[in-house]
Coordinates of C-alpha atoms in Angstrom, one line a residue:
M1 CA 0.0 0.1 0.3
A2 CA 0.9 3.6 -1.0
P3 CA 2.4 5.5 2.2
K4 CA -0.4 8.1 3.5
K5 CA 0.8 11.8 3.1
G6 CA 1.3 14.0 6.1
V7 CA -0.8 16.6 7.1
A8 CA 0.7 19.6 6.7
V9 CA 1.5 21.4 10.4
A10 CA 0.5 25.5 9.9
A11 CA 3.1 27.6 9.4
K12 CA 3.2 29.7 12.7
K13 CA 2.8 33.6 12.2
K14 CA 4.8 36.1 13.5
P15 CA 3.5 38.6 15.4
E16 CA 4.4 42.2 13.2
K17 CA 6.0 44.9 14.9
A18 CA 3.8 47.7 15.2
K19 CA 5.3 51.2 13.5
V20 CA 6.3 53.5 15.4
V21 CA 5.2 57.0 14.8
N22 CA 6.4 60.3 15.9
P23 CA 4.0 62.2 16.7
L24 CA 6.1 65.7 15.6
F25 CA 6.4 64.2 11.9
E26 CA 2.6 65.4 10.4
K27 CA 1.7 62.9 7.2
R28 CA 0.8 65.9 4.5
P29 CA 0.8 65.0 1.0
K30 CA 2.9 66.8 -1.0
Q31 CA 1.8 70.0 -3.4
F32 CA 3.6 70.4 -6.7
G33 CA 1.8 73.9 -7.3
I34 CA 3.7 77.0 -7.4
G35 CA 6.1 77.5 -5.0
G36 CA 5.5 74.1 -3.2
A37 CA 7.5 70.7 -3.6
L38 CA 9.5 70.0 -7.0
P39 CA 8.3 67.6 -9.5
P40 CA 9.6 64.2 -9.9
K41 CA 12.2 63.9 -12.8
K42 CA 10.4 62.3 -16.1
D43 CA 12.4 61.1 -19.2
V44 CA 12.9 64.0 -21.7
T45 CA 14.7 62.2 -23.9
R46 CA 13.3 63.8 -26.7
N47 CA 13.4 66.6 -26.0
V48 CA 17.0 67.6 -28.0
R49 CA 18.8 70.7 -27.9
W50 CA 19.8 70.5 -31.7
P51 CA 23.3 72.2 -32.3
R52 CA 22.8 75.4 -33.9
N53 CA 23.8 74.5 -37.7
V54 CA 20.8 72.2 -37.5
T55 CA 17.9 74.8 -36.2
L56 CA 19.6 77.0 -38.8
Q57 CA 18.8 74.4 -41.5
R58 CA 15.7 73.5 -40.6
K59 CA 14.7 77.1 -40.1
K60 CA 15.7 78.4 -43.9
R61 CA 13.7 75.4 -45.1
I62 CA 10.7 76.1 -43.7
L63 CA 11.3 80.4 -45.4
K64 CA 12.0 78.3 -48.8
M65 CA 9.0 77.4 -48.5
R66 CA 7.0 79.5 -47.1
L67 CA 8.6 82.7 -50.1
K68 CA 7.5 83.7 -53.5
V69 CA 10.5 82.1 -55.3
P70 CA 11.1 84.5 -58.2
P71 CA 11.8 82.9 -62.2
A72 CA 15.2 83.7 -62.4
L73 CA 16.1 81.1 -59.1
N74 CA 13.2 79.2 -59.7
Q75 CA 15.0 77.6 -62.6
F76 CA 17.3 75.8 -60.5
T77 CA 14.9 73.9 -59.6
K78 CA 14.6 72.2 -63.5
T79 CA 16.9 70.5 -63.3
L80 CA 19.0 67.6 -66.2
D81 CA 17.1 64.2 -65.6
K82 CA 18.4 61.2 -64.3
N83 CA 19.3 59.4 -67.1
L84 CA 20.9 62.3 -69.4
A85 CA 22.6 63.4 -65.8
T86 CA 24.6 60.1 -66.4
N87 CA 25.6 59.8 -69.8
L88 CA 26.5 63.4 -69.2
F89 CA 28.7 62.3 -66.4
K90 CA 30.2 59.8 -68.4
M91 CA 31.6 61.6 -70.8
L92 CA 32.5 64.4 -68.4
L93 CA 35.2 61.5 -66.5
K94 CA 37.0 61.2 -70.2
Y95 CA 37.9 64.3 -69.6
R96 CA 39.4 64.8 -66.6
P97 CA 41.9 67.4 -65.9
E98 CA 45.7 65.4 -64.8
D99 CA 45.7 65.2 -61.0
K100 CA 49.5 65.4 -59.2
A101 CA 50.6 62.0 -59.5
A102 CA 49.8 62.0 -63.7
K103 CA 51.3 65.8 -64.1
K104 CA 54.4 65.5 -61.9
E105 CA 54.9 61.6 -64.5
R106 CA 54.5 64.4 -67.6
L107 CA 56.7 66.4 -66.3
V108 CA 59.9 63.6 -65.5
K109 CA 59.1 62.4 -69.0
R110 CA 59.4 66.1 -70.7
A111 CA 62.6 66.6 -68.3
Q112 CA 63.9 63.2 -70.0
A113 CA 63.3 63.8 -73.5
E114 CA 64.7 67.2 -73.1
A115 CA 67.9 65.0 -71.3
E116 CA 68.3 62.7 -74.3
G117 CA 67.6 66.1 -76.4
K118 CA 64.4 64.7 -78.1
T119 CA 61.6 67.5 -78.7
P120 CA 59.3 67.1 -75.5
E121 CA 55.4 66.7 -76.4
T122 CA 53.5 70.0 -76.4
K123 CA 50.1 69.0 -77.8
K124 CA 47.1 70.4 -75.1
P125 CA 45.1 67.8 -73.8
I126 CA 41.0 68.1 -74.1
I127 CA 40.0 68.8 -71.1
V128 CA 36.7 70.2 -68.8
K129 CA 37.5 73.5 -68.0
Y130 CA 36.4 75.7 -64.2
G131 CA 36.6 77.9 -62.6
L132 CA 33.6 80.9 -63.2
K133 CA 35.9 83.3 -64.7
H134 CA 37.7 81.5 -66.9
I135 CA 34.1 80.0 -67.8
T136 CA 32.2 83.5 -68.7
Y137 CA 35.2 84.3 -70.6
L138 CA 34.7 81.1 -72.7
I139 CA 31.1 81.6 -73.4
E140 CA 32.2 85.8 -73.9
Q141 CA 34.8 84.7 -76.5
N142 CA 31.8 82.3 -77.9
K143 CA 34.9 78.6 -77.3
A144 CA 32.3 77.4 -74.8
Q145 CA 30.1 74.3 -76.6
L146 CA 28.3 73.3 -73.4
V147 CA 28.1 74.5 -69.7
V148 CA 26.8 72.0 -66.7
I149 CA 26.2 74.4 -64.0
A150 CA 25.8 73.1 -60.8
H151 CA 22.2 74.0 -59.0
D152 CA 22.6 74.5 -55.3
V153 CA 25.7 76.9 -55.7
D154 CA 25.3 79.5 -52.7
P155 CA 25.7 82.4 -52.7
I156 CA 22.7 81.8 -55.6
E157 CA 23.6 84.8 -57.5
L158 CA 27.0 83.7 -58.7
V159 CA 25.2 81.6 -61.1
V160 CA 22.0 83.0 -61.4
W161 CA 22.5 85.1 -64.5
L162 CA 24.7 82.1 -66.1
P163 CA 21.7 80.8 -67.9
A164 CA 21.2 84.4 -69.3
L165 CA 24.6 84.7 -70.7
C166 CA 24.1 80.9 -72.5
R167 CA 21.1 82.2 -74.7
K168 CA 22.1 85.1 -75.6
M169 CA 25.6 83.6 -77.1
E170 CA 23.8 80.5 -77.9
I171 CA 25.2 78.2 -75.9
P172 CA 23.7 74.9 -75.1
Y173 CA 23.9 74.9 -71.0
C174 CA 21.8 72.5 -68.6
I175 CA 21.1 73.0 -64.1
V176 CA 22.8 69.4 -62.9
K177 CA 22.1 68.1 -59.1
G178 CA 25.4 69.2 -56.8
K179 CA 28.4 71.0 -56.9
A180 CA 30.0 68.4 -54.4
R181 CA 29.4 65.5 -57.6
L182 CA 30.6 69.0 -60.3
G183 CA 33.7 69.1 -58.0
S184 CA 35.3 65.6 -58.0
I185 CA 35.2 65.4 -62.0
V186 CA 38.0 68.1 -61.8
H187 CA 39.4 67.2 -58.3
K188 CA 38.3 69.5 -56.1
K189 CA 35.3 69.3 -53.5
T190 CA 33.0 71.5 -55.3
A191 CA 32.2 73.4 -58.6
S192 CA 29.7 76.0 -59.4
A193 CA 29.7 75.6 -63.1
L194 CA 31.9 73.1 -66.1
C195 CA 32.8 73.7 -69.5
L196 CA 33.7 71.7 -72.5
T197 CA 34.9 73.2 -75.7
T198 CA 36.3 70.7 -78.0
V199 CA 35.6 67.1 -77.7
K200 CA 37.7 64.0 -79.4
N201 CA 36.4 62.3 -83.1
E202 CA 35.3 59.1 -81.2
D203 CA 32.3 60.8 -78.9
K204 CA 31.6 63.9 -80.9
M205 CA 28.9 61.1 -82.0
E206 CA 27.4 60.5 -78.7
F207 CA 28.0 64.5 -78.0
S208 CA 26.4 66.2 -80.5
R209 CA 22.8 63.6 -79.6
V210 CA 23.5 64.8 -75.9
L211 CA 23.7 68.5 -76.9
E212 CA 20.5 67.9 -78.8
A213 CA 18.4 66.4 -75.8
I214 CA 19.9 69.4 -73.4
K215 CA 18.8 72.2 -76.1
A216 CA 15.6 71.1 -76.0
N217 CA 15.2 70.7 -71.7
F218 CA 17.0 74.0 -71.5
N219 CA 18.0 76.3 -74.2
D220 CA 14.4 76.1 -76.0
K221 CA 12.0 76.5 -72.6
Y222 CA 14.3 78.7 -71.2
E223 CA 11.1 81.5 -71.9
E224 CA 8.7 79.4 -71.0
N225 CA 10.9 79.0 -67.3
R226 CA 11.5 83.1 -67.3
K227 CA 7.9 83.9 -66.8
K228 CA 7.2 80.9 -64.4
W229 CA 7.2 81.5 -59.7
G230 CA 8.1 78.8 -57.6
W231 CA 5.4 78.6 -55.4
W232 CA 4.9 78.5 -51.0
V233 CA 4.0 76.3 -49.5
S234 CA 1.6 77.2 -45.7
W235 CA -0.6 75.0 -43.8
A236 CA -3.6 76.5 -44.1
P237 CA -5.9 74.8 -47.3
S238 CA -7.2 79.1 -47.9
H239 CA -3.3 79.8 -48.7
R240 CA -2.1 77.1 -50.7
P241 CA -1.8 77.9 -54.7
G242 CA -5.0 76.7 -57.1
P243 CA -8.4 76.2 -56.6
R244 CA -9.6 76.0 -53.1
P245 CA -11.7 72.9 -52.4
R246 CA -15.7 73.5 -52.5
R247 CA -18.0 72.4 -50.0
K248 CA -20.2 69.5 -50.3
F249 CA -23.9 70.5 -48.4

């Protein structure tokens, strides 16, 4: 037979000690009003004090959204499409200026040729031109065949007149995204504009196609873009541009 389970003996409860209350100290609830107790600590991780440059960027963005943009500045919002820009930058990369290492190598070869009594090669390579003064001179002399302008030049007054000059001289121009992208082509941090004066014979067919597309998008639409204002954005629906929504009764 299975052994009988023993009956559990009830545990003896220890007598609770009575709390000693000092009659001198009276318990009062905290008052968190003005001049009262300090409030308990809260989780304030969401309340970030942003750096000054971040707050300025955000304020500048909101100001740009609130103000009407004149046509001369609004044209810089219309940039070259992605496919055409890719083809353009592929071509520009073929005509990059030489960097320090390539220049040093060329000068060493030239010095060796002169030391051996040979005539060194003095033919100028075809490269992309940069520098705002130099590009302006090339446009005025009608030597430029294509001008590429960055859309985010700061201050914009540096290049705001460049499309009008290109149109007057009947030189194809385009606006692309990123002054840093233009700067990477000429071994600089940024570049406001680039210029091509000529291309190699093997690239002339492709270059003519790119020029036709750029003329259709920019030179031919200059008069149209010259009259288009950039609209502002407002939180109130009644202030937004366009027809107001009608109420349904």
